[in-house]
Coordinates of C-alpha atoms in Angstrom, one line a residue:
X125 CA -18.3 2.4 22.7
X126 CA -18.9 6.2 24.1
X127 CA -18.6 8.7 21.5
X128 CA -19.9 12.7 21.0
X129 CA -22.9 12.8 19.3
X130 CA -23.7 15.0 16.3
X131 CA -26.3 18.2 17.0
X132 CA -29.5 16.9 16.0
X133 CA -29.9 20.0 13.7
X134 CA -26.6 18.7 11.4
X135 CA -27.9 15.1 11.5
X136 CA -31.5 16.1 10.0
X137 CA -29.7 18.3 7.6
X138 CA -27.0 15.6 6.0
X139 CA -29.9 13.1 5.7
X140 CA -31.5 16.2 4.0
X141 CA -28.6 16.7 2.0
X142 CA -27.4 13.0 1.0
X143 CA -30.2 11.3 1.8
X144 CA -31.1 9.3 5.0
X145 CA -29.6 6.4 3.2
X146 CA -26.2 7.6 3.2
X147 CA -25.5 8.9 6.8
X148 CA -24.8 6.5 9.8
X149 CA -25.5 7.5 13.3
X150 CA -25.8 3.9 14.9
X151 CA -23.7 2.7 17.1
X152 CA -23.2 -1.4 15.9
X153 CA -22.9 0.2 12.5
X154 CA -20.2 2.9 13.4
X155 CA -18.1 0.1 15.6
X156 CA -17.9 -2.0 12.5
X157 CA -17.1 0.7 10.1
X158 CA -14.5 1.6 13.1
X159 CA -12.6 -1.9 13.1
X160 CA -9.0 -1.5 12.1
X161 CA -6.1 -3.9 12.0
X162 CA -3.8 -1.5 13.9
X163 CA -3.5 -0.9 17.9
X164 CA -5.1 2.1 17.9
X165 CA -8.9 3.0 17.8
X166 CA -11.4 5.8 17.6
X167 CA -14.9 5.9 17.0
X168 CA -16.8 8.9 14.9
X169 CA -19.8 10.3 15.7
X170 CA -21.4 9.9 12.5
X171 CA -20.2 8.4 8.8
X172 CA -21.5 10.2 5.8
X173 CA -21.5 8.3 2.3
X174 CA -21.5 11.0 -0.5
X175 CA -22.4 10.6 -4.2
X176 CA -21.2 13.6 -5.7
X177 CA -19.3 16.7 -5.4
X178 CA -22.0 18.5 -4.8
X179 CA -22.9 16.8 -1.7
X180 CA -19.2 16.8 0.0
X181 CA -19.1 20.5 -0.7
X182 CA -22.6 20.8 1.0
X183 CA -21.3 18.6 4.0
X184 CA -17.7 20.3 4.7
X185 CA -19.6 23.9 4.6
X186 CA -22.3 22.1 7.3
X187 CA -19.5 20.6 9.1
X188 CA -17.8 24.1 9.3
X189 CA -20.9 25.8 10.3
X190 CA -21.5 23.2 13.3
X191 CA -18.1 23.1 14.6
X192 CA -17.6 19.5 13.4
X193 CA -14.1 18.0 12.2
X194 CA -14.7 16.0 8.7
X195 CA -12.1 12.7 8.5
X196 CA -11.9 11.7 4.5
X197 CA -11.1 8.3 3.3
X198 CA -11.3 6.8 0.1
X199 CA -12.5 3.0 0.9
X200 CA -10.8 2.7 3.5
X201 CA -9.1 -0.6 2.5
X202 CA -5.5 0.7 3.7
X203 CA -5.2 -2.5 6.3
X204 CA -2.4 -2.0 8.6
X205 CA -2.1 1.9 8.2
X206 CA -5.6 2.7 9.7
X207 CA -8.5 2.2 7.8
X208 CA -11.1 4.2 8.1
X209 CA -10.6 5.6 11.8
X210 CA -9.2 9.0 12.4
X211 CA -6.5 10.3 15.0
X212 CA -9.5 11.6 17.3
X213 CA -12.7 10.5 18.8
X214 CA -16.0 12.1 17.4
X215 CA -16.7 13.9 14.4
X216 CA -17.4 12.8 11.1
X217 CA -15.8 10.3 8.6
X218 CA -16.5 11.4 5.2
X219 CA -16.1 7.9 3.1
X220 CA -16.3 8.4 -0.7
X221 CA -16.2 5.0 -1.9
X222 CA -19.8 5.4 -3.5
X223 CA -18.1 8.2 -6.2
X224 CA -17.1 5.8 -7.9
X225 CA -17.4 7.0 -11.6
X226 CA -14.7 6.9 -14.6
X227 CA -15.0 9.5 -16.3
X228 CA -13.1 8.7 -19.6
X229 CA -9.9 6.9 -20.3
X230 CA -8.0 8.8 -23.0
X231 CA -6.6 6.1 -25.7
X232 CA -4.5 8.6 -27.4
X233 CA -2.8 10.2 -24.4
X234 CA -2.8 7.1 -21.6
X235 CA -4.5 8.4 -18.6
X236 CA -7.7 8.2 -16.9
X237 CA -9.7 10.4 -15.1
X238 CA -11.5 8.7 -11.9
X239 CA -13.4 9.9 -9.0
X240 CA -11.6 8.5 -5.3
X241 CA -14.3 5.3 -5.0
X242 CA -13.2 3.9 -8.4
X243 CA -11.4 0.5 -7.2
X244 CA -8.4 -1.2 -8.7
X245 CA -10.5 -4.1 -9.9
X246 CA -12.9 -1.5 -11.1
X247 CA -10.1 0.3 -13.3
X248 CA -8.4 -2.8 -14.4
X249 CA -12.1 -4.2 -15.7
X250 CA -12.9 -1.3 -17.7
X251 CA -9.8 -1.5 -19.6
X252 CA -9.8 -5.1 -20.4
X253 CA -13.2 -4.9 -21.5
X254 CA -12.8 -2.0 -23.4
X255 CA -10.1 -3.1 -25.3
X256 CA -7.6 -0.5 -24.0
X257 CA -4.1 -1.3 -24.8
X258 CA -3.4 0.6 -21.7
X259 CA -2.5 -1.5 -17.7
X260 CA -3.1 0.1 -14.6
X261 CA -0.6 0.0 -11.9
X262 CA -2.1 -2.1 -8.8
X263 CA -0.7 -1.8 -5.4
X264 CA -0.4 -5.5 -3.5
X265 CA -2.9 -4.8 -1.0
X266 CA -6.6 -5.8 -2.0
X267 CA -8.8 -5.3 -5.4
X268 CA -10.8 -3.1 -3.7
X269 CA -8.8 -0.6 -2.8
X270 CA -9.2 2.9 -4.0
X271 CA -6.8 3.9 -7.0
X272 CA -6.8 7.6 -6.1
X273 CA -6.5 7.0 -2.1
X274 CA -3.6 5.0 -2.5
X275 CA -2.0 7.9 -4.3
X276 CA -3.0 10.0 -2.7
X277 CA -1.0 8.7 0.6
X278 CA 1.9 7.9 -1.6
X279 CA 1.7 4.5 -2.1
X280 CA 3.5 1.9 -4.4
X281 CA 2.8 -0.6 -6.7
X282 CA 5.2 -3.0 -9.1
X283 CA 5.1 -1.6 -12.2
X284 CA 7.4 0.9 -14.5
X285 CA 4.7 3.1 -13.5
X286 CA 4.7 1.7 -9.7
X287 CA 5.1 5.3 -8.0
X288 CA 1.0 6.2 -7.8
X289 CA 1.1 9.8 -6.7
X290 CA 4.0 10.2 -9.1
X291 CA 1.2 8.9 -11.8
X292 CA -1.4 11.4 -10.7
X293 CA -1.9 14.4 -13.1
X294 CA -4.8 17.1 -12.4
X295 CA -7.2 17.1 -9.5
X296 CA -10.4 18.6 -8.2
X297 CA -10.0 19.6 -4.7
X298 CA -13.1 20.8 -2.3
X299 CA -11.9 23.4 -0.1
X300 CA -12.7 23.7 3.7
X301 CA -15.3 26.9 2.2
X302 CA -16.7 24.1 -0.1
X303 CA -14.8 25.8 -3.1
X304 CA -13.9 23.6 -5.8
X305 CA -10.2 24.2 -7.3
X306 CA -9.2 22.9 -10.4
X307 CA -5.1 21.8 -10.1
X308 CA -3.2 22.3 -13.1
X309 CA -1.9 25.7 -13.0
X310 CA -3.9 26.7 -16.4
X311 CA -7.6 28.2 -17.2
X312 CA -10.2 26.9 -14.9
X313 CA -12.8 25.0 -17.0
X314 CA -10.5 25.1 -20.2
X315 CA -7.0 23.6 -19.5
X316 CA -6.5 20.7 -22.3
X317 CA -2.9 19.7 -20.4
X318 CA -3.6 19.2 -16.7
X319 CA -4.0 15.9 -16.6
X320 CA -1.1 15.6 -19.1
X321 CA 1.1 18.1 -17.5
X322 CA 2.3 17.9 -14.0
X323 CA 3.7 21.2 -13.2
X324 CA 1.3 24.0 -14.6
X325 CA 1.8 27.6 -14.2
X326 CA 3.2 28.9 -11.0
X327 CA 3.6 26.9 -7.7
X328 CA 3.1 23.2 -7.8
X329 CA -0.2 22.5 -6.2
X330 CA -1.2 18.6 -6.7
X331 CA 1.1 17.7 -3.7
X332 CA -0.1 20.3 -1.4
X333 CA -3.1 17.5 -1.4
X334 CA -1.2 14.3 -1.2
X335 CA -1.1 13.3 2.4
X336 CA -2.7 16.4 3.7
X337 CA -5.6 17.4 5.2
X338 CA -5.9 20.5 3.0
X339 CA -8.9 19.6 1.4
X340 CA -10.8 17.0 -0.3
X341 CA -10.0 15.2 -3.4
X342 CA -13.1 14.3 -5.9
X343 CA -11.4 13.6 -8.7
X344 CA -8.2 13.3 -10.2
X345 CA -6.1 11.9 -13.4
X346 CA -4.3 9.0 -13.2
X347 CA -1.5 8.1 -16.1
X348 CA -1.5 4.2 -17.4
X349 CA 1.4 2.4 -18.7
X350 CA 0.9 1.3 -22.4
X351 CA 1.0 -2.7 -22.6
X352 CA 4.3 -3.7 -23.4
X353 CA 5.9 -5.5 -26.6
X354 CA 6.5 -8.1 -24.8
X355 CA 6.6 -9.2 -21.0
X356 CA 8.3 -11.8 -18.9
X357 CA 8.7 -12.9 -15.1
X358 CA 11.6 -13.7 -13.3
X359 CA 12.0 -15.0 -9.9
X360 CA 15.2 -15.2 -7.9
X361 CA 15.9 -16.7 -4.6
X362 CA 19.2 -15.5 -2.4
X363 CA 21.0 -18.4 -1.6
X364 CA 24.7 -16.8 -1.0
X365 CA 26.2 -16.4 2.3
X366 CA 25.0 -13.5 4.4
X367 CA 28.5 -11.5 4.2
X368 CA 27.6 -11.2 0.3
X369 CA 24.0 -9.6 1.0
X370 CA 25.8 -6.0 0.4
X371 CA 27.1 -6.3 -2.8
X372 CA 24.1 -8.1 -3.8
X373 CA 22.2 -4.6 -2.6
X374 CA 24.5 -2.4 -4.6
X375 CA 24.4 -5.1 -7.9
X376 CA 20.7 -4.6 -7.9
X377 CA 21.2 -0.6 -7.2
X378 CA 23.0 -0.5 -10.5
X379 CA 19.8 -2.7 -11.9
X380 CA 17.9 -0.4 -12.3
X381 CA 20.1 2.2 -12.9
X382 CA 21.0 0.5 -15.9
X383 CA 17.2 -0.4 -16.8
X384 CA 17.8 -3.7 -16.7
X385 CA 15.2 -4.2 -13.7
X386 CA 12.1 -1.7 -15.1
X387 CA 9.7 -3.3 -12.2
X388 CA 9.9 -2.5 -8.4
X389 CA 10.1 -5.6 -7.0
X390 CA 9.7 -6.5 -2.9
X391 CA 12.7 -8.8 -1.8
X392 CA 11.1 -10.4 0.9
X393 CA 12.6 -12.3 3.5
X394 CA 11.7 -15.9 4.6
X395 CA 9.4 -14.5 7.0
X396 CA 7.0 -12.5 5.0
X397 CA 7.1 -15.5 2.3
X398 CA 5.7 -17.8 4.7
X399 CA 3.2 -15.5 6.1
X400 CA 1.4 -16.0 2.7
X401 CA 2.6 -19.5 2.2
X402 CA 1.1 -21.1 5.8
X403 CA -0.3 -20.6 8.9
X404 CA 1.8 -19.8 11.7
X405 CA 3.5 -23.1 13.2
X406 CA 2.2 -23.0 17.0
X407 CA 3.4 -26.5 18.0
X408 CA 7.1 -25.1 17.3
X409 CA 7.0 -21.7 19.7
X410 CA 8.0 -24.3 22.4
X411 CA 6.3 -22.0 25.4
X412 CA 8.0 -18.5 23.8
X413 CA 5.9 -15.7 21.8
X414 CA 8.4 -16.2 18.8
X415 CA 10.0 -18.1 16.9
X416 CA 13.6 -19.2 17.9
X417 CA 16.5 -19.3 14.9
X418 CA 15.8 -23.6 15.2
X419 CA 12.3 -23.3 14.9
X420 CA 12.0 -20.6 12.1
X421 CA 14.7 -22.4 10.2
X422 CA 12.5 -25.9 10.6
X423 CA 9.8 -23.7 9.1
X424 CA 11.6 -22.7 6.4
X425 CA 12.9 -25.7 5.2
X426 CA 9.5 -27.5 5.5
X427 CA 8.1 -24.8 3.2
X428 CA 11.5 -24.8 0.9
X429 CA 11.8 -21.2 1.3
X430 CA 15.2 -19.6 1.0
X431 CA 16.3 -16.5 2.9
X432 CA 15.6 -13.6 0.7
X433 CA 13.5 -13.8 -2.2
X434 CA 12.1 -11.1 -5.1
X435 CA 9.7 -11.7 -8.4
X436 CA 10.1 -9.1 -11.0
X437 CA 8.4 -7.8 -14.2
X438 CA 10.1 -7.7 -17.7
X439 CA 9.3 -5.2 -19.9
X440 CA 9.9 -3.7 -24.0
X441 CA 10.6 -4.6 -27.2
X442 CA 11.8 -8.1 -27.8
X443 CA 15.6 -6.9 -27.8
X444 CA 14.6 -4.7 -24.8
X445 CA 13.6 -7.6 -22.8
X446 CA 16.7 -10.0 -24.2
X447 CA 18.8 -7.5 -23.0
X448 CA 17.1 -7.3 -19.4
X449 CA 17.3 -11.5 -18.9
X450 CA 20.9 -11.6 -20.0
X451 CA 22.0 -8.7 -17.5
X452 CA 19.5 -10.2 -14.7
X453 CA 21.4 -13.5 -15.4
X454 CA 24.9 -12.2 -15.3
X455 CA 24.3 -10.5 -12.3
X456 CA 22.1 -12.5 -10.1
X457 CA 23.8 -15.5 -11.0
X458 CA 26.6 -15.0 -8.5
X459 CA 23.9 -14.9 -5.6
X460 CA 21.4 -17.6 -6.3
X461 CA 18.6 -18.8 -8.2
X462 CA 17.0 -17.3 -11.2
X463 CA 13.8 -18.7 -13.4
X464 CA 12.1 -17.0 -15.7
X465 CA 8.6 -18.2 -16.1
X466 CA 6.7 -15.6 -17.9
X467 CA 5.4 -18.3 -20.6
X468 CA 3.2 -19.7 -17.5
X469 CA 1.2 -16.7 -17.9
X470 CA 0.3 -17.4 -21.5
X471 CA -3.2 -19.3 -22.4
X472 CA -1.9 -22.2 -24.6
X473 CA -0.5 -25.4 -24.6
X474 CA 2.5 -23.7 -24.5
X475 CA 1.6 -22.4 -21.2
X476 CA -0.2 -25.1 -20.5
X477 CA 3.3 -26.8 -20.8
X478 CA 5.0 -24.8 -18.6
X479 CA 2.5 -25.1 -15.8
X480 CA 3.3 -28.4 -15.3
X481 CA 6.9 -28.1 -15.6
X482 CA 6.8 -25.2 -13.5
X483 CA 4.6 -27.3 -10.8
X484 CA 7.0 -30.4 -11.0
X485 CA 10.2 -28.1 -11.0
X486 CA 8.9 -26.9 -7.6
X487 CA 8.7 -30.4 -6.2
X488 CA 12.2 -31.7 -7.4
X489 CA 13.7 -28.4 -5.5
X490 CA 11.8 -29.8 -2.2
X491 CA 9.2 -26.9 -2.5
X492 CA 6.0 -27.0 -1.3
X493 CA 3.4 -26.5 -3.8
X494 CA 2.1 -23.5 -2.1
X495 CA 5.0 -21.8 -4.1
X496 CA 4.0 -22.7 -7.2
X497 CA 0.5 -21.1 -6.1
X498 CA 1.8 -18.0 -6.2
X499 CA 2.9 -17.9 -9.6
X500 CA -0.5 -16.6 -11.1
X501 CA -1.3 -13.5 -8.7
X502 CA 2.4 -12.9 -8.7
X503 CA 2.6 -12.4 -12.7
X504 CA -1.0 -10.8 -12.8
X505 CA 0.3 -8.0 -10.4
X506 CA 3.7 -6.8 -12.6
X507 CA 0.8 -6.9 -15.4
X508 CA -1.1 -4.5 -13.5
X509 CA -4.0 -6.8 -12.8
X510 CA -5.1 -6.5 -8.9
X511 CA -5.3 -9.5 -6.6
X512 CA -6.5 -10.4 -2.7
X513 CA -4.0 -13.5 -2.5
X514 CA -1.2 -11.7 -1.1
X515 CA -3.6 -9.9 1.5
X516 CA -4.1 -13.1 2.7
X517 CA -1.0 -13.3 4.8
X518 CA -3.1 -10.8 7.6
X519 CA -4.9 -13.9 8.6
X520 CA -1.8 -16.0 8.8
X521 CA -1.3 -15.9 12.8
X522 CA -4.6 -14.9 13.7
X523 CA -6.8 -17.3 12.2
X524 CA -7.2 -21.6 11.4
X525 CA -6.6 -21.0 7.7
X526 CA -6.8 -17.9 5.2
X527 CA -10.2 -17.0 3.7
X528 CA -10.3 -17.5 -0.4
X529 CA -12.8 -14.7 -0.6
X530 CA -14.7 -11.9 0.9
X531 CA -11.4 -10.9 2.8
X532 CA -11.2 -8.0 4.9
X533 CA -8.7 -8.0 8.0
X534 CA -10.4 -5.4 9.6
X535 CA -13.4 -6.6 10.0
X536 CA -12.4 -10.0 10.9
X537 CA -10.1 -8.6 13.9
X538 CA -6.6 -9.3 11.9
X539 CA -3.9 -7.5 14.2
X540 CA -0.9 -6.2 12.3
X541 CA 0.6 -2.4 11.6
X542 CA 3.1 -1.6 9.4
X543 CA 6.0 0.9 9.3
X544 CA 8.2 1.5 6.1
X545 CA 11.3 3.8 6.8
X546 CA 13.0 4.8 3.7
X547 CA 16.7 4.3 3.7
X548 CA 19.1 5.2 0.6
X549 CA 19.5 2.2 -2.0
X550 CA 23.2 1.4 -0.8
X551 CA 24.9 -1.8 1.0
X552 CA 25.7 0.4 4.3
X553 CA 22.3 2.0 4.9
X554 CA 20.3 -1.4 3.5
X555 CA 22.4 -3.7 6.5
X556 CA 21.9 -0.6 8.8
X557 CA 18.6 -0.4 8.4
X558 CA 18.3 -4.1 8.5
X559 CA 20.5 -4.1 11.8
X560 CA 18.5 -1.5 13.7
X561 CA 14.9 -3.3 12.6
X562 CA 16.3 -6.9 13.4
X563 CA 17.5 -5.5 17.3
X564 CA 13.5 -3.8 18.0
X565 CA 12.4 -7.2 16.6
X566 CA 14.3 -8.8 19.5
X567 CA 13.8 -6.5 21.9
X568 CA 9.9 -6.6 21.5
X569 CA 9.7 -10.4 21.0
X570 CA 8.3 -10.3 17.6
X571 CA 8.5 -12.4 14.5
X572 CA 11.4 -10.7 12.0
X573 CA 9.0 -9.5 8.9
X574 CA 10.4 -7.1 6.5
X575 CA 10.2 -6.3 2.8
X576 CA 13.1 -4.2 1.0
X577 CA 10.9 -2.6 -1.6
X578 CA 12.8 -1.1 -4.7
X579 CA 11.4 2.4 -4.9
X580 CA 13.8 3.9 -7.0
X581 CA 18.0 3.7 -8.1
X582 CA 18.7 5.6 -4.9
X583 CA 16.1 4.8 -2.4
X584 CA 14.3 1.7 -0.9
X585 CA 11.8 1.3 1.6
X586 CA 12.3 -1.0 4.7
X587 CA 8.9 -2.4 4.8
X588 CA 8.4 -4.3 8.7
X589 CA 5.2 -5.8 10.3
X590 CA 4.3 -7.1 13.8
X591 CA 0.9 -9.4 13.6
X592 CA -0.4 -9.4 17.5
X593 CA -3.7 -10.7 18.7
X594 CA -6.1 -7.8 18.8
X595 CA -8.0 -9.7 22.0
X596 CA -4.7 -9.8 23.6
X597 CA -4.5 -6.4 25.5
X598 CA -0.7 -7.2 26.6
X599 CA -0.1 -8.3 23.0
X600 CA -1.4 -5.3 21.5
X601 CA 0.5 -2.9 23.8
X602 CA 4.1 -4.6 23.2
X603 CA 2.6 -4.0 19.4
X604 CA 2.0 -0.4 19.9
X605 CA 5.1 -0.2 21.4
X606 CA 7.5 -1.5 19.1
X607 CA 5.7 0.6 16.1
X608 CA 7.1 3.7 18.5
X609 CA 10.1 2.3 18.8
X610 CA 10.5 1.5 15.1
X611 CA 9.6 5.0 14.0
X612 CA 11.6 7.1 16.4
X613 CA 14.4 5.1 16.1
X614 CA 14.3 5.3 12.6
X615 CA 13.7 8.6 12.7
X616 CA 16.3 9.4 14.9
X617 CA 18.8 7.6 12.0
X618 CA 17.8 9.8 9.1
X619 CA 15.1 7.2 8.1
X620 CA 11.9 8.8 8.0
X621 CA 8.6 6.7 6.9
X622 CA 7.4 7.3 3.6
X623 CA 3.5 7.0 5.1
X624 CA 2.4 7.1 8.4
X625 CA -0.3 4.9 9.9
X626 CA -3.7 6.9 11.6
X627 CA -2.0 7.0 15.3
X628 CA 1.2 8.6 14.4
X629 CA 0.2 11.0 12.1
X630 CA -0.4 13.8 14.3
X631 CA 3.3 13.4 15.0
X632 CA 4.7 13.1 11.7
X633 CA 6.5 16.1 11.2
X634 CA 7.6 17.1 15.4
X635 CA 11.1 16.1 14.2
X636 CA 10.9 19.2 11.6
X637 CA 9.4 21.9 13.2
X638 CA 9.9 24.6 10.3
X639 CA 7.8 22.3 7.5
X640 CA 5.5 21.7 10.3
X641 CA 4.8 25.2 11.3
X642 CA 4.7 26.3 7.7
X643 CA 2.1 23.8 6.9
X644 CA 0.1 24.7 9.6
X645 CA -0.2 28.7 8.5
X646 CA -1.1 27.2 5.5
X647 CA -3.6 25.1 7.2
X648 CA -4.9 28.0 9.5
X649 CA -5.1 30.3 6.0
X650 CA -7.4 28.1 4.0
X651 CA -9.2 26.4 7.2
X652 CA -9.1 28.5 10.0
X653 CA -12.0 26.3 11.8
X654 CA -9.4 23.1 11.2
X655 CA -12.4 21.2 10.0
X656 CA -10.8 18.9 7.2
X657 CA -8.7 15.7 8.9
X658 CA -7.5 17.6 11.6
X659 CA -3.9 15.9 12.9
X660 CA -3.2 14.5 9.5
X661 CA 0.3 14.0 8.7
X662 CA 1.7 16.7 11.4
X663 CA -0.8 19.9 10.8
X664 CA -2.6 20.8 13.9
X665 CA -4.6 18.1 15.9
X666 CA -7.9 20.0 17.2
X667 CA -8.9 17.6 20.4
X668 CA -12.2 19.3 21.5
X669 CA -14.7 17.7 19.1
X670 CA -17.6 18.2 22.0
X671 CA -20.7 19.3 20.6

């Protein structure tokens, strides 16, 4: 690992500023910090760990004054985007997992206010043992994951209340000059509505910091969904014909629009459900570097997983949720299986009761009882409550078996990136999409994972994956290369990603050169050194980060 180092001056004077504790220099330290699921990599010259606003201020103005680009990241737990790393060698990475305060959680009004190192597990803890009769939204990714950095790169959970950066309400921003602004459009210091408010006075300002390198974000509000009446679960499995897949797409399209499907579930295909059901089956490759159709169908049928299949949450009153299970019923009924097993969930003998039956029911349907692990972290998440079992699947190909705890694909050396166009909730752009993804699958001799995640009635995103071996240099460029393929051909077809991963990001917005340039006199306006995250998400990439 060669990297730039920092001017000894700016070293002596974060240590000064944050304390020696909280700045790394070293280089085994930095390489860890460094590791990333994705093939890509840079290395920083320094990581900085700051515990207040106070002290990122003092670092951005130090970081301006030295000539040294700052990279911000919340905890850095976005596996498969790009964790911690930035889209340059050198410079700094700002990580702000240790502000990790919650400031209040409003009862009255449903909304916290959290600083970017406040975790999902953290958030979901406080209100359980506070009482709150308020969830948070958790994305499927890890507990540890920062509520706010998820937002703030547009990222989804399960939910009613599943669009995060949709949630988010009121921010503190540290400018490039080490300014702090106060979104919200009202008074500074005495605005009682922005973190109830979206819009403010005048021009909209909380998204000129979502997936930006504008500035720096040290604390934000976040709305919470009030706990439901009552809730159930539902499960479904697609067993129709493949010429039916369409209408089932538009049936579910008119789902939601209806509200008879409040939740935004993922309908997964048998792929992705036995990436967190087993390890990858080896013995059948039979000398190739996939699975052929024989082999992935003797996989699926040994794990009694059917082609396409989707958990949701049901939420309301009691007539609310009848109303949802008899339309979910009418519906889905024509294209395959449908159980609701919400009273799993509950602590009784009744539950207790439907455990077993739930457990048994599995078996007589030839499924492996894998399936009927998933039931718990499956209902927990569509009740807002966080989980690592489903990050699990990262270790699926890579390593003997899945870890139970203390999970972290980056650091263990998982390989896998993912890409998630988003493509207009309707039968002809859904098979499309599914079409063009299916063909680069092929064509770069990759496993066929992908996720159609319900983001709205008139938009879904076409969630794919590749998992590679990261000590496979050949492996790891086909990798590389099908996550350019994927996104230029998308791109090409009017499907641009909804997020970008760390080594396409400086690219993000070629393909509209007006939004780009505009966002980069914005950039130059506020930070003409291009100190904060430069190259995030299409504003200018600054590539001498020399001393």
């Amino acid at each position: 690992m060669a990297v730039s180092q920092l001017p000894a001056a700016l070293v002596e004077r974060l240590c000064t500023q944050l304390g020696p504790e909280n700045v790394v220099v070293e280089g085994d330290q930095l390489e860890e910090i460094s590791r990333t699921c994705i093939p890509y990599r840079q290395y920083p010259a320094a990581a900085v760990y700051p515990c207040s606003v106070e002290q990122v201020s003092e670092l951005v103005k130090a970081a301006a004054e030295y000539n040294v680009p700052v990279w911000p990241v919340s905890t850095g737990k976005n596996w498969g985007y790009g964790e911690k790393i930035a889209c340059y060698p050198g410079g700094i990475t700002l990580v702000l997992e240790r502000m990790n305060k919650i400031h209040f959680v409003d009862e009255e009004l449903g909304y916290a206010v959290i600083e970017p190192g406040v975790t999902y597990q953290q958030l979901s803890d406080h209100l359980r043992e506070s009482g709150s009769r308020f969830w948070s939204d958790s994305a499927g990714t890890t507990r540890f994951a920062s509520v706010l950095g998820n937002a703030l790169d547009k990222g989804r959970g399960l939910t009613p209340y599943a669009d995060h950066f949709g949630c988010l309400c009121g921010m503190d921003v540290v400018l490039p000059d080490g300014s702090l602004l106060e979104t919200g459009g009202g008074p500074q210091g005495n605005n009682e509505v922005r973190h109830t408010y979206k819009w403010g006075v005048g021009p909209y300002m909380d998204g000129l910091f979502v997936q930006s390198n504008l500035g720096v974000v040290v604390q934000a509000g976040i709305w919470l969904m009030p706990e439901p009446e009552q809730f159930d679960f539902a499960v479904f499995e697609y067993t129709a014909p493949d010429d039916k897949y369409g209408a089932f797409i538009d049936d579910m399209r008119e789902l939601v629009f209806q509200g008879a499907l409040r939740s935004h579930p993922h309908i997964a295909n048998d792929f992705a459900m036995m990436c967190i059901l087993s390890q990858y089956p080896f013995e059948l490759l039979q000398g190739a570097r996939s699975l052929n159709a024989e082999g992935a169908e003797t996989w699926r049928n040994k794990q009694g997983v059917a082609r396409w299949t989707f958990a949701a949450g049901l939420y309301g009153s009691r007539e609310e949720v009848k109303f949802q299970k008899r339309t979910l019923k009418r519906v889905l009924g024509k294209y395959g299986i449908l159980r609701f097993l919400g009273a799993v969930a509950k602590d009784n003998w009744y539950g207790a009761l439907w455990r077993v039956a739930a457990r048994w029911g599995n078996r007589l349907l030839g499924k492996s009882d894998d399936l009927y692990q998933l039931l718990d972290p499956s209902i927990n998440l569509y009740r807002g409550v966080p989980t690592d079992y489903f990050v699990r699947q990262a270790y699926f190909k890579s390593h003997d078996e899945k870890p139970m705890e203390d999970i972290d694909p980056a650091r263990d050396q998982c390989g896998f990136v993912w890409i998630g166009p988003t493509v207009p909730f309707s039968s002809r752009h859904v098979e499309k999409s599914l079409d063009l993804a299916r063909a680069l699958f092929t064509e770069y001799d990759f496993d066929f994972f992908v996720e159609v995640i319900i983001e709205s009635a008139r938009s879904v995103f076409l969630l794919a994956g590749v998992f590679y071996d990261r000590n496979d240099p050949d492996e790891e460029a086909r990798a590389l290369a099908w996550y350019e393929a994927m996104r230029e051909t998308f791109v090409a077809h009017g499907y641009p990603p909804y997020r970008a991963t760390t080594m396409s990001q400086a690219q993000a917005l070629d393909t509209n050169p007006v939004a780009r340039d505009v966002l980069a006199k914005i950039k130059e306006s506020i930070d003409p050194a291009n100190v904060i995250a430069p190259g995030r998400y299409g504003t200018p990439l600054r590539v001498d980060t020399s001393d």
